[in-house]
PDB file of C-alpha atoms in Angstrom:
ATOM      1  CA  MET A   1      -0.001   0.000   0.001  1.00  0.00           C
ATOM      2  CA  MET A   2       2.715   2.439   1.006  1.00  0.00           C
ATOM      3  CA  ASP A   3       4.579   1.689  -2.213  1.00  0.00           C
ATOM      4  CA  ARG A   4       1.553   2.794  -4.209  1.00  0.00           C
ATOM      5  CA  VAL A   5       1.312   6.018  -2.188  1.00  0.00           C
ATOM      6  CA  ARG A   6       5.006   6.758  -2.659  1.00  0.00           C
ATOM      7  CA  THR A   7       4.821   6.036  -6.382  1.00  0.00           C
ATOM      8  CA  GLN A   8       1.992   8.518  -6.912  1.00  0.00           C
ATOM      9  CA  GLU A   9       3.609  11.174  -4.706  1.00  0.00           C
ATOM     10  CA  ARG A  10       6.913  10.817  -6.548  1.00  0.00           C
ATOM     11  CA  LEU A  11       5.106  11.106  -9.867  1.00  0.00           C
ATOM     12  CA  ILE A  12       3.384  14.310  -8.753  1.00  0.00           C
ATOM     13  CA  MET A  13       6.646  15.795  -7.474  1.00  0.00           C
ATOM     14  CA  LYS A  14       8.478  14.737 -10.641  1.00  0.00           C
ATOM     15  CA  LEU A  15       5.869  16.417 -12.808  1.00  0.00           C
ATOM     16  CA  CYS A  16       5.780  19.619 -10.763  1.00  0.00           C
ATOM     17  CA  VAL A  17       9.437  20.000  -9.764  1.00  0.00           C
ATOM     18  CA  GLU A  18      11.390  18.400 -12.613  1.00  0.00           C
ATOM     19  CA  GLN A  19       9.181  18.957 -15.650  1.00  0.00           C
ATOM     20  CA  CYS A  20       7.569  22.279 -14.720  1.00  0.00           C
ATOM     21  CA  LYS A  21      10.596  23.601 -12.780  1.00  0.00           C
ATOM     22  CA  MET A  22       8.440  24.483  -9.779  1.00  0.00           C
ATOM     23  CA  PRO A  23      10.740  25.099  -6.782  1.00  0.00           C
ATOM     24  CA  LYS A  24      10.472  22.398  -4.142  1.00  0.00           C
ATOM     25  CA  LYS A  25      10.125  25.044  -1.437  1.00  0.00           C
ATOM     26  CA  ASN A  26       6.886  26.144  -3.124  1.00  0.00           C
ATOM     27  CA  SER A  27       5.494  22.700  -3.921  1.00  0.00           C
ATOM     28  CA  LEU A  28       6.046  20.906  -0.599  1.00  0.00           C
ATOM     29  CA  PRO A  29       4.084  23.299   1.651  1.00  0.00           C
ATOM     30  CA  LEU A  30       1.192  23.271  -0.809  1.00  0.00           C
ATOM     31  CA  PHE A  31       1.179  19.479  -1.274  1.00  0.00           C
ATOM     32  CA  THR A  32       1.778  18.307   2.305  1.00  0.00           C
ATOM     33  CA  GLY A  33      -1.523  17.689   4.058  1.00  0.00           C
ATOM     34  CA  ASN A  34      -3.505  18.106   0.805  1.00  0.00           C
ATOM     35  CA  GLU A  35      -2.315  14.934  -0.929  1.00  0.00           C
ATOM     36  CA  THR A  36      -5.682  13.950  -2.408  1.00  0.00           C
ATOM     37  CA  SER A  37      -7.132  17.413  -2.985  1.00  0.00           C
ATOM     38  CA  ASP A  38      -6.478  19.399  -6.138  1.00  0.00           C
ATOM     39  CA  THR A  39      -6.781  22.733  -4.300  1.00  0.00           C
ATOM     40  CA  TRP A  40      -3.004  22.905  -3.827  1.00  0.00           C
ATOM     41  CA  PHE A  41      -2.508  22.324  -7.550  1.00  0.00           C
ATOM     42  CA  ASN A  42      -5.022  25.021  -8.495  1.00  0.00           C
ATOM     43  CA  ALA A  43      -3.361  27.397  -6.004  1.00  0.00           C
ATOM     44  CA  ALA A  44       0.022  26.689  -7.633  1.00  0.00           C
ATOM     45  CA  ILE A  45      -1.396  27.473 -11.073  1.00  0.00           C
ATOM     46  CA  ALA A  46      -2.951  30.697  -9.744  1.00  0.00           C
ATOM     47  CA  MET A  47       0.424  31.974  -8.462  1.00  0.00           C
ATOM     48  CA  ASN A  48       1.253  33.425 -11.894  1.00  0.00           C
ATOM     49  CA  LYS A  49       4.861  32.286 -11.752  1.00  0.00           C
ATOM     50  CA  PRO A  50       6.922  31.153 -14.764  1.00  0.00           C
ATOM     51  CA  TRP A  51       6.214  27.523 -13.898  1.00  0.00           C
ATOM     52  CA  SER A  52       2.450  28.102 -13.451  1.00  0.00           C
ATOM     53  CA  GLU A  53       1.813  27.879 -17.194  1.00  0.00           C
ATOM     54  CA  LYS A  54       3.768  24.638 -17.457  1.00  0.00           C
ATOM     55  CA  LEU A  55       1.550  23.133 -14.760  1.00  0.00           C
ATOM     56  CA  HIS A  56      -1.398  23.404 -17.166  1.00  0.00           C
ATOM     57  CA  ASP A  57       0.400  21.001 -19.512  1.00  0.00           C
ATOM     58  CA  VAL A  58       0.753  18.298 -16.859  1.00  0.00           C
ATOM     59  CA  SER A  59      -2.562  18.881 -15.092  1.00  0.00           C
ATOM     60  CA  GLU A  60      -4.171  15.759 -16.564  1.00  0.00           C
ATOM     61  CA  GLU A  61      -1.360  13.508 -15.305  1.00  0.00           C
ATOM     62  CA  VAL A  62      -1.368  15.175 -11.873  1.00  0.00           C
ATOM     63  CA  HIS A  63      -5.149  14.742 -11.589  1.00  0.00           C
ATOM     64  CA  ARG A  64      -4.803  11.066 -12.536  1.00  0.00           C
ATOM     65  CA  ALA A  65      -2.223  10.591  -9.765  1.00  0.00           C
ATOM     66  CA  LEU A  66      -4.468  12.435  -7.291  1.00  0.00           C
ATOM     67  CA  GLN A  67      -7.354  10.126  -8.242  1.00  0.00           C
ATOM     68  CA  LYS A  68      -5.169   7.103  -7.525  1.00  0.00           C
ATOM     69  CA  LEU A  69      -4.342   8.548  -4.099  1.00  0.00           C
ATOM     70  CA  GLN A  70      -8.070   9.087  -3.469  1.00  0.00           C
ATOM     71  CA  GLN A  71      -8.691   5.480  -4.504  1.00  0.00           C
ATOM     72  CA  ILE A  72      -6.128   4.316  -1.919  1.00  0.00           C
ATOM     73  CA  GLU A  73      -7.934   6.352   0.735  1.00  0.00           C
ATOM     74  CA  GLU A  74     -11.243   4.720  -0.224  1.00  0.00           C
ATOM     75  CA  GLU A  75      -9.725   1.205  -0.164  1.00  0.00           C
ATOM     76  CA  THR A  76      -8.157   1.646   3.259  1.00  0.00           C
ATOM     77  CA  GLY A  77     -10.743   3.898   4.852  1.00  0.00           C
ATOM     78  CA  LEU A  78      -7.855   6.040   6.098  1.00  0.00           C
ATOM     79  CA  THR A  79      -6.361   9.306   4.958  1.00  0.00           C
ATOM     80  CA  ILE A  80      -2.966   9.291   3.256  1.00  0.00           C
ATOM     81  CA  GLU A  81      -1.512  10.940   6.364  1.00  0.00           C
ATOM     82  CA  GLN A  82      -2.843   8.097   8.533  1.00  0.00           C
ATOM     83  CA  VAL A  83      -1.446   5.474   6.149  1.00  0.00           C
ATOM     84  CA  LYS A  84       1.961   7.175   6.322  1.00  0.00           C
ATOM     85  CA  ASP A  85       1.800   7.365  10.126  1.00  0.00           C
ATOM     86  CA  ILE A  86       0.916   3.662  10.419  1.00  0.00           C
ATOM     87  CA  ASN A  87       3.758   2.778   8.047  1.00  0.00           C
ATOM     88  CA  ARG A  88       6.200   4.916  10.034  1.00  0.00           C
ATOM     89  CA  ARG A  89       5.179   3.294  13.337  1.00  0.00           C
ATOM     90  CA  MET A  90       5.424  -0.199  11.821  1.00  0.00           C
ATOM     91  CA  SER A  91       8.916   0.544  10.485  1.00  0.00           C
ATOM     92  CA  ILE A  92      10.034   1.793  13.899  1.00  0.00           C
ATOM     93  CA  GLY A  93       8.623  -1.345  15.560  1.00  0.00           C
ATOM     94  CA  GLU A  94      10.328  -3.651  13.069  1.00  0.00           C
ATOM     95  CA  ALA A  95      13.645  -1.848  13.568  1.00  0.00           C
ATOM     96  CA  LYS A  96      13.326  -2.210  17.354  1.00  0.00           C
ATOM     97  CA  ALA A  97      12.567  -5.931  16.988  1.00  0.00           C
ATOM     98  CA  ARG A  98      15.605  -6.455  14.722  1.00  0.00           C
ATOM     99  CA  ARG A  99      17.819  -4.569  17.155  1.00  0.00           C
ATOM    100  CA  ALA A 100      16.499  -6.605  20.119  1.00  0.00           C
ATOM    101  CA  LYS A 101      17.089  -9.894  18.276  1.00  0.00           C
ATOM    102  CA  LYS A 102      20.615  -8.840  17.386  1.00  0.00           C
ATOM    103  CA  GLU A 103      21.354  -7.902  20.993  1.00  0.00           C
ATOM    104  CA  MET A 104      19.909 -11.199  22.231  1.00  0.00           C
ATOM    105  CA  VAL A 105      22.069 -13.208  19.821  1.00  0.00           C
ATOM    106  CA  GLU A 106      25.193 -11.237  20.727  1.00  0.00           C
ATOM    107  CA  ALA A 107      24.492 -11.597  24.442  1.00  0.00           C
ATOM    108  CA  ASN A 108      24.297 -15.391  24.162  1.00  0.00           C
ATOM    109  CA  LEU A 109      27.298 -16.102  21.928  1.00  0.00           C
ATOM    110  CA  ARG A 110      29.305 -17.094  24.994  1.00  0.00           C
ATOM    111  CA  LEU A 111      26.670 -19.753  25.724  1.00  0.00           C
ATOM    112  CA  VAL A 112      27.292 -21.327  22.307  1.00  0.00           C
ATOM    113  CA  ILE A 113      31.043 -21.340  22.832  1.00  0.00           C
ATOM    114  CA  SER A 114      30.786 -22.868  26.305  1.00  0.00           C
ATOM    115  CA  ILE A 115      28.539 -25.653  24.997  1.00  0.00           C
ATOM    116  CA  ALA A 116      30.738 -26.210  21.928  1.00  0.00           C
ATOM    117  CA  LYS A 117      33.792 -26.728  24.150  1.00  0.00           C
ATOM    118  CA  LYS A 118      32.097 -29.753  25.716  1.00  0.00           C
ATOM    119  CA  TYR A 119      31.553 -31.414  22.323  1.00  0.00           C
ATOM    120  CA  THR A 120      34.956 -31.042  20.684  1.00  0.00           C
ATOM    121  CA  ASN A 121      36.624 -34.199  19.322  1.00  0.00           C
ATOM    122  CA  ARG A 122      33.269 -35.868  18.706  1.00  0.00           C
ATOM    123  CA  GLY A 123      33.043 -35.677  14.936  1.00  0.00           C
ATOM    124  CA  LEU A 124      33.046 -31.986  14.101  1.00  0.00           C
ATOM    125  CA  GLN A 125      35.659 -29.279  14.291  1.00  0.00           C
ATOM    126  CA  PHE A 126      35.308 -26.679  17.042  1.00  0.00           C
ATOM    127  CA  LEU A 127      34.572 -23.856  14.586  1.00  0.00           C
ATOM    128  CA  ASP A 128      31.935 -25.961  12.826  1.00  0.00           C
ATOM    129  CA  LEU A 129      30.264 -26.601  16.172  1.00  0.00           C
ATOM    130  CA  ILE A 130      30.261 -22.882  16.905  1.00  0.00           C
ATOM    131  CA  GLN A 131      28.849 -22.108  13.467  1.00  0.00           C
ATOM    132  CA  GLU A 132      26.047 -24.665  13.880  1.00  0.00           C
ATOM    133  CA  GLY A 133      25.399 -23.351  17.380  1.00  0.00           C
ATOM    134  CA  ASN A 134      25.176 -19.767  16.156  1.00  0.00           C
ATOM    135  CA  ILE A 135      22.667 -20.762  13.492  1.00  0.00           C
ATOM    136  CA  GLY A 136      20.631 -22.601  16.124  1.00  0.00           C
ATOM    137  CA  LEU A 137      20.895 -19.620  18.447  1.00  0.00           C
ATOM    138  CA  MET A 138      19.489 -17.299  15.789  1.00  0.00           C
ATOM    139  CA  LYS A 139      16.564 -19.650  15.189  1.00  0.00           C
ATOM    140  CA  ALA A 140      15.963 -19.979  18.913  1.00  0.00           C
ATOM    141  CA  VAL A 141      15.865 -16.177  19.238  1.00  0.00           C
ATOM    142  CA  ASP A 142      13.226 -16.041  16.487  1.00  0.00           C
ATOM    143  CA  LYS A 143      11.045 -18.690  18.144  1.00  0.00           C
ATOM    144  CA  PHE A 144      11.547 -17.801  21.830  1.00  0.00           C
ATOM    145  CA  GLU A 145       8.390 -16.943  23.779  1.00  0.00           C
ATOM    146  CA  TYR A 146       9.269 -15.266  27.065  1.00  0.00           C
ATOM    147  CA  ARG A 147       5.661 -15.535  28.302  1.00  0.00           C
ATOM    148  CA  ARG A 148       6.056 -19.279  28.850  1.00  0.00           C
ATOM    149  CA  GLY A 149       8.361 -18.575  31.769  1.00  0.00           C
ATOM    150  CA  TYR A 150      11.545 -20.272  30.577  1.00  0.00           C
ATOM    151  CA  LYS A 151      14.922 -18.612  30.709  1.00  0.00           C
ATOM    152  CA  PHE A 152      16.286 -18.013  27.239  1.00  0.00           C
ATOM    153  CA  SER A 153      19.529 -19.894  27.858  1.00  0.00           C
ATOM    154  CA  THR A 154      17.578 -23.025  28.806  1.00  0.00           C
ATOM    155  CA  TYR A 155      15.301 -22.662  25.809  1.00  0.00           C
ATOM    156  CA  ALA A 156      18.166 -22.079  23.390  1.00  0.00           C
ATOM    157  CA  THR A 157      20.122 -25.061  24.703  1.00  0.00           C
ATOM    158  CA  TRP A 158      17.276 -27.546  24.398  1.00  0.00           C
ATOM    159  CA  TRP A 159      15.216 -26.164  21.544  1.00  0.00           C
ATOM    160  CA  ASN A 160      14.530 -29.067  19.204  1.00  0.00           C
ATOM    161  CA  PRO A 161      13.390 -28.439  15.612  1.00  0.00           C
ATOM    162  CA  SER A 162      11.862 -31.169  13.471  1.00  0.00           C
ATOM    163  CA  GLY A 163      14.977 -31.939  11.429  1.00  0.00           C
ATOM    164  CA  ASP A 164      18.469 -32.667  12.650  1.00  0.00           C
ATOM    165  CA  HIS A 165      21.643 -31.841  10.767  1.00  0.00           C
ATOM    166  CA  PRO A 166      23.236 -35.140   9.558  1.00  0.00           C
ATOM    167  CA  ALA A 167      26.713 -34.332  10.839  1.00  0.00           C
ATOM    168  CA  LEU A 168      25.423 -33.347  14.247  1.00  0.00           C
ATOM    169  CA  SER A 169      23.059 -36.305  14.571  1.00  0.00           C
ATOM    170  CA  ARG A 170      26.126 -38.538  14.807  1.00  0.00           C
ATOM    171  CA  ILE A 171      27.122 -36.741  17.968  1.00  0.00           C
ATOM    172  CA  ARG A 172      25.247 -38.471  20.755  1.00  0.00           C
ATOM    173  CA  ARG A 173      23.533 -36.188  23.255  1.00  0.00           C
ATOM    174  CA  ALA A 174      24.598 -32.901  21.614  1.00  0.00           C
ATOM    175  CA  PRO A 175      22.379 -30.033  22.737  1.00  0.00           C
ATOM    176  CA  SER A 176      19.659 -29.111  20.303  1.00  0.00           C
ATOM    177  CA  VAL A 177      21.043 -25.624  19.833  1.00  0.00           C
ATOM    178  CA  PHE A 178      23.615 -27.264  17.547  1.00  0.00           C
ATOM    179  CA  ARG A 179      20.974 -29.108  15.520  1.00  0.00           C
ATOM    180  CA  CYS A 180      18.848 -26.063  14.694  1.00  0.00           C
ATOM    181  CA  ILE A 181      19.356 -25.728  10.960  1.00  0.00           C
TER     182      ILE A 181
END
């Protein structure tokens, strides 16, 4: 949805700023907040500036883009401003979640190393064990549910996915964190 909004807004700005040479400082204050209304466009034409006449030439394309923005508003039942605000808040939330996952993985890398030390000389090289453990740790971070009351280190150590890695399945009693691929 947001891609469609951005596409239409870019098209309008391209027509006004690049083709008609309307200064951005004039177009942005008029356009912002009036995304689906043509009053800003009519006001820009009425300014009697050198670019005002050129706006007449692109008015059909601008009106078509404005209609598409109005159609998006009708589909969503929200204004373009509300759609942008929801998208902004979702992006912030996703960034916070990524950052939290990264911190959780980094905070538990020592756990992987300490477990890997116990399983050296059992079929896989130490670095391979660490690599498999890190992959399992990342998957455990994705699937961890703190509401169940388990500590993450316990969950990560014993998390058991449906499929085991063939090289690790030969190692008897290896913690599941190393089989999480």
